[in-house]
Amino acid sequence: MADQVDPREARRSERHAGPESGDLAASPYRVDRDRIVASPFFARLGGVTQVVSASGSGLLHNRLTHSLKVAQVARAIAERLSADPVFASVIDKLGGCDPDVAEAAALAHDLGHPPFGHLGEQVLDRLARHRFSLPDGFEGNAQSLRIVTTTDTGGPSAVGLDLTAAVRAAMLKYPWTRLTHPDPHPRHMASPPRGASEPAGEPGTGSSKFSVYVTELDDMAQSRAAFAGRLASWQQTVEASVMDTADDIAYAIHDLEDFHRIGVLQHAPVAAELGHWLSSALELAALDDETLAAQARRPGYSLEQLRRRMHRRDAWVVDDDAFVAAVARVRTELVDGMLDTPFDGSVETEQAVARFSSVWTVRLVDGMTVVMDPPTRSGHVMLAPAQWHEVQVLKFVHRRFVLLRPDLALHQRGQAAMLTALVEALEQWLSDRHEANRLPRRLGDLVDLAETEYRALARTDMSTLVGATGEPPHGEFGIRELARGRAVIDFVASLTDSQAATLLDALSGRSAQPWSDAFVL
């Protein structure tokens, strides 16, 4: 019909790309990509931890290199799927899969990650909910959307980046808020989507993962309007599913390369874990859960725990034969391949790393498919069962032999204390009426912005502002207090690891040097 809106046009914003708008690219999605890459929030990712602070450990990965690799993989997946006639009709029904959109979303997906990676995310969430009673707390994915729609000033209107609806929708890995939207909330589903469940032992706190704060609800609704009738309210767009899958692949492959390069990922313990499970799978399967947990440090026991956890969470895809094959392949190609020779910078070891990366990336990208009606625990873009199991095993190696290292835990406890002290110091500064005219300009601007947002929400739906206390904010004072809390969290989340440490030194009087970082001030 002539009056129908082309969904491809609805996926764009009203702006027009091209030289007359000051942008170099003609495609609106390429403009999005360029604006994201030019953002200071993107540049700061080079100083933000991927797993542990580079300054303290020598690890090579940071959020910038990770984002670039996710974007590379996302584009490869999107190009492969969009060019495959087998998937063309399904992709069209679901709203499309543009490689530029997937790449731009991948570049932007980690913009909101705070100093010190996931550890920083946990600390800021705890402080946001319990110290400031913010209804949403803090979540890196939701912070990313807040940056591109609200707190960045690189777009023509100086509010956000003015990205297309398609790219903003593709950033929504978890298209729901923590507690309230959509209604019914996906955490109440019989089998909730991945990330929608409440954290273990924390009933009533809302979803453990989410991509939208209540302050950006209008942005989520507008960005997903073109997909109404095509996707359920809790489902990712195809491009978001591509980005999410690419993130998993980069995490499973590329991080392992870096840890091997610097000697964190050792051949012997990984070989013992995988080898013992393969040789003793039947005996381990006969043990009860308590015995496994009590002896989790013994080779093979943690891998058996993984197998059981997969059966509980992902029964729709788990297959024991596929799991055995995945463990065997990872042992052959990771343990007997890349890890067999300690990395020494030689041509031989560099080639082993490059071979591991390229072989696995091609294998996983080639294992992609698009389905019309996926299970709730998966997006529309799915790995084939064999590759899905392999990714779970690779991620297990990463977690078991990198993330759970005691020396990393020691390092992170210090980082948690540092972030907590920084938030407390900034809160005290904001509360000092004698210093009101000497606050960092960005912090003052963030307070004004959040106050405007919360005042508008209070006029329309006060229930969205109910925090950990169970009570809505009381009058203008309550709104002001919420705004100060959100501003402090926004401010700290925008720092690099080194900026956070240096700023705390300055605020606590430990530094004799005047602060001169204009991005912070």
Short mmCIF file of C-alpha atoms in Angstrom, two decimals:
data_model
loop_
_atom_site.label_atom_id
_atom_site.label_comp_id
_atom_site.label_asym_id
_atom_site.label_seq_id
_atom_site.Cartn_x
_atom_site.Cartn_y
_atom_site.Cartn_z
CA MET A 1 0.00 0.00 0.00
CA ALA A 2 1.21 3.48 -0.82
CA ASP A 3 0.78 4.84 2.72
CA GLN A 4 2.79 2.10 4.41
CA VAL A 5 6.11 3.12 5.98
CA ASP A 6 9.16 1.34 4.64
CA PRO A 7 10.63 -0.39 7.71
CA ARG A 8 14.12 0.27 6.38
CA GLU A 9 13.40 4.01 6.48
CA ALA A 10 11.86 3.76 9.95
CA ARG A 11 15.13 2.24 11.14
CA ARG A 12 16.88 5.53 10.39
CA SER A 13 16.65 8.82 12.22
CA GLU A 14 15.28 11.97 10.61
CA ARG A 15 18.72 13.38 9.90
CA HIS A 16 20.28 13.13 6.46
CA ALA A 17 23.86 12.00 6.07
CA GLY A 18 26.22 13.57 3.62
CA PRO A 19 28.54 16.54 3.16
CA GLU A 20 25.78 19.07 3.82
CA SER A 21 25.34 17.67 7.34
CA GLY A 22 29.05 17.78 8.12
CA ASP A 23 29.44 14.01 7.91
CA LEU A 24 31.82 12.28 5.54
CA ALA A 25 29.74 9.20 4.74
CA ALA A 26 26.61 9.00 2.61
CA SER A 27 25.14 6.01 4.43
CA PRO A 28 23.42 6.99 7.70
CA TYR A 29 24.75 3.81 9.29
CA ARG A 30 28.31 4.68 8.29
CA VAL A 31 27.75 8.09 9.83
CA ASP A 32 26.79 6.30 13.03
CA ARG A 33 29.99 4.30 12.92
CA ASP A 34 32.08 7.43 12.33
CA ARG A 35 30.45 9.31 15.19
CA ILE A 36 31.00 6.43 17.59
CA VAL A 37 34.68 6.12 16.65
CA ALA A 38 35.15 9.90 17.00
CA SER A 39 33.56 9.98 20.46
CA PRO A 40 35.81 10.62 23.48
CA PHE A 41 33.90 7.86 25.23
CA PHE A 42 35.21 5.45 22.58
CA ALA A 43 38.79 6.72 22.91
CA ARG A 44 38.69 6.23 26.70
CA LEU A 45 38.13 2.49 26.22
CA GLY A 46 41.85 2.22 25.53
CA GLY A 47 42.38 2.93 29.22
CA VAL A 48 39.60 0.71 30.58
CA THR A 49 40.21 -2.80 31.86
CA GLN A 50 39.02 -5.82 29.91
CA VAL A 51 39.76 -8.33 32.67
CA VAL A 52 42.34 -6.75 34.98
CA SER A 53 44.15 -3.44 34.92
CA ALA A 54 47.00 -3.42 32.42
CA SER A 55 49.04 -1.10 34.62
CA GLY A 56 49.13 -3.68 37.39
CA SER A 57 49.50 -6.92 35.52
CA GLY A 58 50.81 -6.43 32.02
CA LEU A 59 47.70 -7.86 30.36
CA LEU A 60 47.34 -6.61 26.84
CA HIS A 61 43.59 -6.47 26.40
CA ASN A 62 41.49 -3.39 27.04
CA ARG A 63 37.94 -2.46 26.12
CA LEU A 64 39.04 -0.67 22.97
CA THR A 65 40.88 -3.62 21.42
CA HIS A 66 38.02 -5.89 22.48
CA SER A 67 35.44 -3.60 20.84
CA LEU A 68 37.42 -3.46 17.60
CA LYS A 69 37.60 -7.26 17.48
CA VAL A 70 33.89 -7.62 18.23
CA ALA A 71 33.15 -5.19 15.41
CA GLN A 72 35.36 -7.17 13.02
CA VAL A 73 33.58 -10.44 13.84
CA ALA A 74 30.11 -8.82 13.82
CA ARG A 75 30.66 -7.44 10.34
CA ALA A 76 31.87 -10.82 9.07
CA ILE A 77 28.78 -12.55 10.48
CA ALA A 78 26.39 -9.93 9.11
CA GLU A 79 27.96 -10.02 5.64
CA ARG A 80 27.79 -13.79 5.53
CA LEU A 81 24.16 -13.97 6.67
CA SER A 82 22.89 -11.08 4.55
CA ALA A 83 24.48 -12.59 1.43
CA ASP A 84 23.06 -16.08 2.00
CA PRO A 85 19.80 -16.63 0.03
CA VAL A 86 18.81 -19.38 2.45
CA PHE A 87 18.35 -16.79 5.21
CA ALA A 88 17.13 -13.85 3.11
CA SER A 89 13.39 -14.25 3.65
CA VAL A 90 13.72 -14.88 7.39
CA ILE A 91 16.00 -11.88 7.88
CA ASP A 92 13.63 -9.66 5.89
CA LYS A 93 10.66 -10.72 8.03
CA LEU A 94 12.61 -9.98 11.19
CA GLY A 95 13.62 -6.47 10.13
CA GLY A 96 16.91 -6.80 8.26
CA CYS A 97 20.61 -7.36 8.87
CA ASP A 98 22.85 -4.55 7.63
CA PRO A 99 26.61 -5.11 8.16
CA ASP A 100 27.14 -1.39 8.88
CA VAL A 101 24.52 -1.51 11.63
CA ALA A 102 26.01 -4.62 13.24
CA GLU A 103 29.52 -3.13 13.09
CA ALA A 104 28.44 0.21 14.57
CA ALA A 105 26.55 -1.49 17.40
CA ALA A 106 29.56 -3.66 18.15
CA LEU A 107 31.84 -0.62 18.33
CA ALA A 108 29.41 1.06 20.75
CA HIS A 109 28.42 -1.92 22.89
CA ASP A 110 31.07 -1.35 25.61
CA LEU A 111 31.04 2.47 25.76
CA GLY A 112 29.43 2.34 29.19
CA HIS A 113 31.88 0.00 30.86
CA PRO A 114 33.38 1.75 33.90
CA PRO A 115 36.95 1.67 35.20
CA PHE A 116 38.24 -1.82 36.10
CA GLY A 117 35.83 -3.75 33.89
CA HIS A 118 33.17 -6.02 35.36
CA LEU A 119 34.53 -5.48 38.86
CA GLY A 120 33.86 -1.75 38.49
CA GLU A 121 30.40 -2.52 37.16
CA GLN A 122 29.55 -4.54 40.28
CA VAL A 123 30.87 -1.87 42.65
CA LEU A 124 29.01 0.99 40.95
CA ASP A 125 25.79 -1.04 40.85
CA ARG A 126 26.00 -1.73 44.59
CA LEU A 127 26.67 1.93 45.38
CA ALA A 128 24.00 3.19 42.98
CA ARG A 129 21.30 1.00 44.50
CA HIS A 130 22.19 1.03 48.18
CA ARG A 131 23.91 4.38 48.69
CA PHE A 132 21.90 6.51 46.25
CA SER A 133 18.66 4.47 45.95
CA LEU A 134 18.76 4.73 42.16
CA PRO A 135 15.92 2.61 40.74
CA ASP A 136 18.12 1.13 38.00
CA GLY A 137 21.41 0.87 39.84
CA PHE A 138 24.21 0.64 37.29
CA GLU A 139 24.67 -1.66 34.29
CA GLY A 140 27.32 -1.29 31.60
CA ASN A 141 24.98 -2.09 28.71
CA ALA A 142 22.39 0.44 29.87
CA GLN A 143 25.16 2.99 30.40
CA SER A 144 26.25 2.51 26.78
CA LEU A 145 22.77 3.43 25.54
CA ARG A 146 22.68 6.40 27.93
CA ILE A 147 25.95 7.67 26.49
CA VAL A 148 24.89 7.55 22.83
CA THR A 149 21.43 9.01 23.50
CA THR A 150 22.05 11.44 26.36
CA THR A 151 25.44 12.18 27.91
CA ASP A 152 27.70 12.33 24.86
CA THR A 153 27.60 15.66 23.07
CA GLY A 154 29.01 14.72 19.66
CA GLY A 155 25.73 14.82 17.76
CA PRO A 156 24.27 17.91 16.06
CA SER A 157 21.93 18.62 19.01
CA ALA A 158 24.70 18.17 21.64
CA VAL A 159 22.50 15.53 23.31
CA GLY A 160 23.82 12.09 22.47
CA LEU A 161 25.18 11.10 19.06
CA ASP A 162 21.91 11.19 17.08
CA LEU A 163 22.33 7.59 15.98
CA THR A 164 19.82 5.84 13.73
CA ALA A 165 17.04 3.79 15.27
CA ALA A 166 18.54 0.63 13.79
CA VAL A 167 21.93 1.08 15.47
CA ARG A 168 20.38 2.01 18.81
CA ALA A 169 18.13 -1.05 18.61
CA ALA A 170 21.13 -3.20 17.70
CA MET A 171 22.88 -2.05 20.88
CA LEU A 172 20.04 -3.50 22.99
CA LYS A 173 21.51 -6.86 23.91
CA TYR A 174 18.97 -7.03 26.75
CA PRO A 175 15.97 -4.93 25.58
CA TRP A 176 14.37 -4.37 28.97
CA THR A 177 14.87 -2.28 32.11
CA ARG A 178 15.91 -3.75 35.44
CA LEU A 179 12.41 -3.89 36.94
CA THR A 180 9.52 -2.39 35.01
CA HIS A 181 9.58 -2.51 31.20
CA PRO A 182 8.27 -4.15 29.14
CA ASP A 183 5.19 -5.31 30.99
CA PRO A 184 5.04 -8.24 31.66
CA HIS A 185 8.73 -8.16 32.46
CA PRO A 186 10.78 -10.98 30.87
CA ARG A 187 12.23 -12.08 34.23
CA HIS A 188 8.78 -13.49 35.03
CA MET A 189 8.73 -15.82 32.01
CA ALA A 190 8.80 -19.56 32.67
CA SER A 191 12.14 -19.71 30.83
CA PRO A 192 13.55 -16.15 30.95
CA PRO A 193 15.85 -14.83 28.21
CA ARG A 194 19.56 -14.92 28.95
CA GLY A 195 20.34 -12.16 31.44
CA ALA A 196 16.72 -11.50 32.44
CA SER A 197 16.73 -13.67 35.58
CA GLU A 198 17.39 -12.15 38.98
CA PRO A 199 20.85 -12.72 40.49
CA ALA A 200 21.08 -15.84 42.62
CA GLY A 201 20.23 -15.09 46.23
CA GLU A 202 18.87 -11.59 45.46
CA PRO A 203 15.10 -11.93 44.98
CA GLY A 204 13.23 -8.76 44.10
CA THR A 205 16.26 -6.94 42.70
CA GLY A 206 15.25 -7.29 39.04
CA SER A 207 17.15 -8.62 36.05
CA SER A 208 20.86 -9.23 36.43
CA LYS A 209 21.47 -7.78 32.95
CA PHE A 210 19.54 -5.07 31.13
CA SER A 211 20.22 -2.50 28.42
CA VAL A 212 17.95 0.42 29.35
CA TYR A 213 17.58 2.76 32.33
CA VAL A 214 14.14 4.27 32.94
CA THR A 215 15.56 7.61 31.81
CA GLU A 216 16.06 6.19 28.28
CA LEU A 217 12.72 4.38 27.92
CA ASP A 218 11.55 6.71 25.16
CA ASP A 219 14.74 6.03 23.22
CA MET A 220 14.21 2.28 23.45
CA ALA A 221 10.59 2.57 22.33
CA GLN A 222 11.47 4.81 19.38
CA SER A 223 14.40 2.66 18.26
CA ARG A 224 12.32 -0.53 18.30
CA ALA A 225 9.14 0.92 16.76
CA ALA A 226 10.05 -0.38 13.30
CA PHE A 227 10.25 -3.93 14.68
CA ALA A 228 6.76 -3.96 16.23
CA GLY A 229 4.91 -7.05 15.07
CA ARG A 230 8.16 -8.63 13.94
CA LEU A 231 9.82 -9.27 17.30
CA ALA A 232 8.55 -9.93 20.80
CA SER A 233 9.16 -7.06 23.21
CA TRP A 234 12.03 -8.94 24.88
CA GLN A 235 13.72 -10.23 21.71
CA GLN A 236 16.88 -8.81 20.17
CA THR A 237 16.88 -7.50 16.62
CA VAL A 238 18.85 -9.65 14.19
CA GLU A 239 21.68 -7.11 14.25
CA ALA A 240 21.70 -7.10 18.06
CA SER A 241 21.87 -10.88 17.99
CA VAL A 242 24.83 -10.67 15.59
CA MET A 243 26.60 -8.23 17.93
CA ASP A 244 25.88 -10.41 20.97
CA THR A 245 27.21 -13.53 19.25
CA ALA A 246 30.30 -11.67 18.02
CA ASP A 247 30.96 -10.53 21.58
CA ASP A 248 30.89 -14.15 22.75
CA ILE A 249 33.27 -15.21 19.98
CA ALA A 250 35.76 -12.41 20.69
CA TYR A 251 35.62 -13.21 24.39
CA ALA A 252 36.13 -16.92 23.75
CA ILE A 253 38.99 -16.60 21.24
CA HIS A 254 40.79 -13.29 21.29
CA ASP A 255 41.13 -12.91 25.05
CA LEU A 256 42.76 -16.34 25.26
CA GLU A 257 45.40 -15.20 22.78
CA ASP A 258 46.50 -12.33 25.00
CA PHE A 259 46.62 -14.44 28.14
CA HIS A 260 48.78 -16.97 26.33
CA ARG A 261 51.11 -14.21 25.09
CA ILE A 262 51.90 -13.01 28.60
CA GLY A 263 52.05 -16.42 30.23
CA VAL A 264 48.84 -16.23 32.27
CA LEU A 265 47.24 -19.15 30.44
CA GLN A 266 49.46 -22.14 31.16
CA HIS A 267 49.58 -25.42 29.23
CA ALA A 268 49.79 -27.84 32.17
CA PRO A 269 46.64 -26.95 34.20
CA VAL A 270 44.43 -26.59 31.11
CA ALA A 271 45.70 -29.88 29.70
CA ALA A 272 45.09 -31.61 33.03
CA GLU A 273 41.54 -30.27 33.33
CA LEU A 274 40.42 -31.22 29.83
CA GLY A 275 42.40 -34.45 29.65
CA HIS A 276 41.22 -35.80 32.99
CA TRP A 277 37.59 -35.08 32.19
CA LEU A 278 37.85 -36.85 28.82
CA SER A 279 39.44 -39.92 30.40
CA SER A 280 37.13 -40.03 33.45
CA ALA A 281 33.83 -38.62 32.20
CA LEU A 282 31.73 -41.59 33.33
CA GLU A 283 33.24 -41.65 36.82
CA LEU A 284 32.79 -37.90 37.23
CA ALA A 285 29.19 -38.09 36.01
CA ALA A 286 28.43 -40.56 38.82
CA LEU A 287 29.52 -38.13 41.57
CA ASP A 288 26.95 -36.05 43.43
CA ASP A 289 26.94 -32.26 43.21
CA GLU A 290 28.27 -31.80 46.75
CA THR A 291 31.33 -33.93 46.07
CA LEU A 292 32.04 -32.07 42.86
CA ALA A 293 31.77 -28.69 44.59
CA ALA A 294 33.98 -29.77 47.50
CA GLN A 295 36.73 -30.98 45.17
CA ALA A 296 36.35 -28.44 42.37
CA ARG A 297 40.11 -27.82 42.28
CA ARG A 298 40.83 -31.35 41.16
CA PRO A 299 41.37 -31.72 37.38
CA GLY A 300 38.16 -32.43 35.51
CA TYR A 301 35.79 -31.60 38.35
CA SER A 302 35.09 -28.01 37.29
CA LEU A 303 34.44 -29.11 33.72
CA GLU A 304 31.90 -31.65 34.95
CA GLN A 305 30.21 -28.85 36.88
CA LEU A 306 30.01 -26.89 33.64
CA ARG A 307 28.37 -29.82 31.85
CA ARG A 308 25.70 -30.07 34.53
CA ARG A 309 25.11 -26.32 34.61
CA MET A 310 24.59 -26.32 30.84
CA HIS A 311 21.95 -29.06 31.20
CA ARG A 312 20.11 -26.98 33.78
CA ARG A 313 20.19 -23.71 31.86
CA ASP A 314 20.25 -24.66 28.19
CA ALA A 315 18.53 -28.02 27.85
CA TRP A 316 17.21 -26.86 24.47
CA VAL A 317 20.64 -27.31 22.87
CA VAL A 318 22.87 -29.33 25.22
CA ASP A 319 24.03 -32.70 23.97
CA ASP A 320 26.60 -34.81 25.80
CA ASP A 321 28.14 -36.21 22.63
CA ALA A 322 28.58 -32.68 21.29
CA PHE A 323 30.12 -31.64 24.60
CA VAL A 324 32.65 -34.48 24.46
CA ALA A 325 33.54 -33.53 20.89
CA ALA A 326 33.92 -29.87 21.90
CA VAL A 327 36.25 -30.69 24.79
CA ALA A 328 38.32 -32.92 22.51
CA ARG A 329 38.58 -30.23 19.82
CA VAL A 330 39.59 -27.53 22.31
CA ARG A 331 42.22 -29.84 23.80
CA THR A 332 43.64 -30.57 20.36
CA GLU A 333 43.63 -27.04 18.95
CA LEU A 334 44.18 -24.96 22.08
CA VAL A 335 46.18 -27.17 24.44
CA ASP A 336 48.12 -29.30 21.96
CA GLY A 337 48.27 -26.43 19.48
CA MET A 338 48.64 -22.87 20.70
CA LEU A 339 49.57 -23.58 24.34
CA ASP A 340 51.99 -26.39 23.59
CA THR A 341 54.87 -23.95 23.14
CA PRO A 342 55.28 -21.07 25.62
CA PHE A 343 54.95 -17.73 23.84
CA ASP A 344 58.36 -16.11 23.33
CA GLY A 345 57.68 -13.66 20.51
CA SER A 346 59.25 -15.94 17.90
CA VAL A 347 57.83 -16.38 14.42
CA GLU A 348 56.76 -19.90 15.38
CA THR A 349 54.71 -18.84 18.38
CA GLU A 350 53.26 -15.78 16.60
CA GLN A 351 52.11 -18.05 13.79
CA ALA A 352 50.57 -20.48 16.28
CA VAL A 353 48.52 -17.65 17.81
CA ALA A 354 47.46 -16.34 14.39
CA ARG A 355 46.52 -19.83 13.22
CA PHE A 356 44.42 -20.47 16.34
CA SER A 357 42.59 -17.16 15.94
CA SER A 358 41.87 -17.46 12.23
CA VAL A 359 40.83 -21.12 12.29
CA TRP A 360 38.44 -20.65 15.18
CA THR A 361 36.96 -17.39 13.91
CA VAL A 362 36.22 -18.88 10.49
CA ARG A 363 34.79 -22.03 12.07
CA LEU A 364 32.44 -20.13 14.36
CA VAL A 365 31.31 -17.58 11.77
CA ASP A 366 30.61 -20.40 9.32
CA GLY A 367 28.49 -22.08 12.00
CA MET A 368 25.92 -19.26 12.10
CA THR A 369 22.28 -19.69 11.22
CA VAL A 370 19.13 -17.56 11.46
CA VAL A 371 15.89 -19.00 12.82
CA MET A 372 12.41 -17.51 12.90
CA ASP A 373 11.36 -18.85 16.31
CA PRO A 374 14.40 -19.36 18.57
CA PRO A 375 14.15 -20.58 22.17
CA THR A 376 13.93 -17.81 24.74
CA ARG A 377 17.56 -18.36 25.80
CA SER A 378 18.84 -17.53 22.31
CA GLY A 379 18.61 -14.77 19.76
CA HIS A 380 17.51 -15.23 16.16
CA VAL A 381 21.16 -15.64 15.13
CA MET A 382 22.45 -18.91 16.51
CA LEU A 383 25.59 -20.99 16.43
CA ALA A 384 25.23 -24.56 15.21
CA PRO A 385 25.15 -27.01 18.16
CA ALA A 386 28.74 -28.17 17.66
CA GLN A 387 30.12 -24.63 17.64
CA TRP A 388 27.85 -23.56 20.52
CA HIS A 389 29.36 -26.26 22.73
CA GLU A 390 32.87 -25.27 21.67
CA VAL A 391 32.28 -21.65 22.67
CA GLN A 392 31.06 -22.80 26.10
CA VAL A 393 34.26 -24.81 26.60
CA LEU A 394 36.50 -21.96 25.44
CA LYS A 395 34.72 -19.54 27.78
CA PHE A 396 35.13 -22.08 30.58
CA VAL A 397 38.90 -22.14 30.03
CA HIS A 398 38.95 -18.35 30.20
CA ARG A 399 36.96 -18.19 33.41
CA ARG A 400 38.59 -21.15 35.18
CA PHE A 401 42.22 -20.33 34.40
CA VAL A 402 42.17 -16.52 34.17
CA LEU A 403 39.23 -14.92 35.97
CA LEU A 404 39.38 -17.16 39.04
CA ARG A 405 43.11 -16.69 39.70
CA PRO A 406 43.77 -15.69 43.35
CA ASP A 407 46.23 -12.97 42.32
CA LEU A 408 43.48 -11.38 40.22
CA ALA A 409 41.09 -11.45 43.19
CA LEU A 410 43.70 -9.68 45.34
CA HIS A 411 44.15 -7.00 42.69
CA GLN A 412 40.40 -6.49 42.30
CA ARG A 413 39.74 -6.04 46.02
CA GLY A 414 42.01 -3.02 45.96
CA GLN A 415 40.25 -1.65 42.88
CA ALA A 416 36.84 -2.07 44.55
CA ALA A 417 38.01 -0.11 47.59
CA MET A 418 39.41 2.61 45.33
CA LEU A 419 36.15 3.07 43.40
CA THR A 420 34.09 3.11 46.59
CA ALA A 421 36.32 5.80 48.10
CA LEU A 422 36.15 7.86 44.91
CA VAL A 423 32.34 7.78 44.81
CA GLU A 424 32.16 8.77 48.48
CA ALA A 425 34.61 11.64 47.98
CA LEU A 426 32.65 13.03 45.01
CA GLU A 427 29.36 12.71 46.89
CA GLN A 428 30.82 14.70 49.80
CA TRP A 429 32.07 17.36 47.40
CA LEU A 430 28.61 17.67 45.85
CA SER A 431 27.07 18.04 49.31
CA ASP A 432 29.44 20.84 50.36
CA ARG A 433 27.49 24.07 49.78
CA HIS A 434 30.67 26.11 50.17
CA GLU A 435 32.19 24.36 47.14
CA ALA A 436 29.12 24.50 44.88
CA ASN A 437 30.80 26.94 42.49
CA ARG A 438 34.03 24.95 42.21
CA LEU A 439 32.71 21.55 41.16
CA PRO A 440 34.09 19.92 38.00
CA ARG A 441 32.02 21.40 35.18
CA ARG A 442 31.06 18.00 33.80
CA LEU A 443 29.84 16.82 37.18
CA GLY A 444 27.66 19.91 37.57
CA ASP A 445 26.25 19.46 34.06
CA LEU A 446 25.44 15.81 34.82
CA VAL A 447 23.55 16.81 37.98
CA ASP A 448 21.44 19.30 36.01
CA LEU A 449 20.76 16.73 33.29
CA ALA A 450 19.71 13.99 35.71
CA GLU A 451 17.53 16.40 37.69
CA THR A 452 15.65 17.36 34.54
CA GLU A 453 15.17 13.69 33.63
CA TYR A 454 13.96 12.60 37.06
CA ARG A 455 11.63 15.57 37.41
CA ALA A 456 10.01 14.64 34.09
CA LEU A 457 9.63 11.01 35.16
CA ALA A 458 8.09 12.08 38.48
CA ARG A 459 5.40 13.96 36.57
CA THR A 460 4.49 10.98 34.38
CA ASP A 461 5.21 7.78 36.34
CA MET A 462 6.55 8.06 39.88
CA SER A 463 6.69 4.26 40.20
CA THR A 464 9.74 4.16 37.91
CA LEU A 465 11.71 6.10 40.55
CA VAL A 466 11.20 3.64 43.41
CA GLY A 467 14.64 2.49 44.54
CA ALA A 468 16.06 0.00 47.03
CA THR A 469 14.16 1.63 49.92
CA GLY A 470 10.83 0.75 48.31
CA GLU A 471 9.77 4.40 48.52
CA PRO A 472 9.56 7.04 45.78
CA PRO A 473 11.65 10.21 46.17
CA HIS A 474 10.13 12.82 48.50
CA GLY A 475 9.51 16.09 46.70
CA GLU A 476 12.14 18.29 45.11
CA PHE A 477 14.76 17.32 47.69
CA GLY A 478 14.33 13.64 46.83
CA ILE A 479 14.61 14.36 43.11
CA ARG A 480 17.76 16.38 43.73
CA GLU A 481 19.30 13.57 45.77
CA LEU A 482 18.56 11.02 43.02
CA ALA A 483 20.09 13.37 40.44
CA ARG A 484 23.26 13.79 42.48
CA GLY A 485 23.61 10.02 42.80
CA ARG A 486 23.11 9.42 39.09
CA ALA A 487 25.54 12.24 38.24
CA VAL A 488 28.27 10.79 40.46
CA ILE A 489 27.78 7.34 38.92
CA ASP A 490 27.77 8.76 35.37
CA PHE A 491 30.89 10.77 36.14
CA VAL A 492 32.91 7.91 37.65
CA ALA A 493 31.77 5.51 34.91
CA SER A 494 33.24 7.83 32.28
CA LEU A 495 36.78 7.65 33.69
CA THR A 496 39.64 5.42 32.63
CA ASP A 497 41.38 3.19 35.17
CA SER A 498 44.26 5.65 35.58
CA GLN A 499 41.96 8.70 35.75
CA ALA A 500 40.01 7.09 38.59
CA ALA A 501 43.18 6.36 40.55
CA THR A 502 44.70 9.79 39.93
CA LEU A 503 41.49 11.65 40.74
CA LEU A 504 41.17 9.82 44.06
CA ASP A 505 44.78 10.72 44.88
CA ALA A 506 43.99 14.38 44.22
CA LEU A 507 40.76 14.34 46.25
CA SER A 508 42.44 12.62 49.19
CA GLY A 509 45.45 14.95 49.22
CA ARG A 510 47.96 12.28 48.23
CA SER A 511 48.97 14.06 45.04
CA ALA A 512 50.96 17.27 44.94
CA GLN A 513 50.24 17.79 41.23
CA PRO A 514 47.29 19.98 40.14
CA TRP A 515 44.60 18.16 38.20
CA SER A 516 44.60 19.19 34.55
CA ASP A 517 42.49 16.59 32.68
CA ALA A 518 39.95 18.69 30.79
CA PHE A 519 37.75 15.70 29.93
CA VAL A 520 37.20 15.10 33.64
CA LEU A 521 36.92 18.73 34.73
#
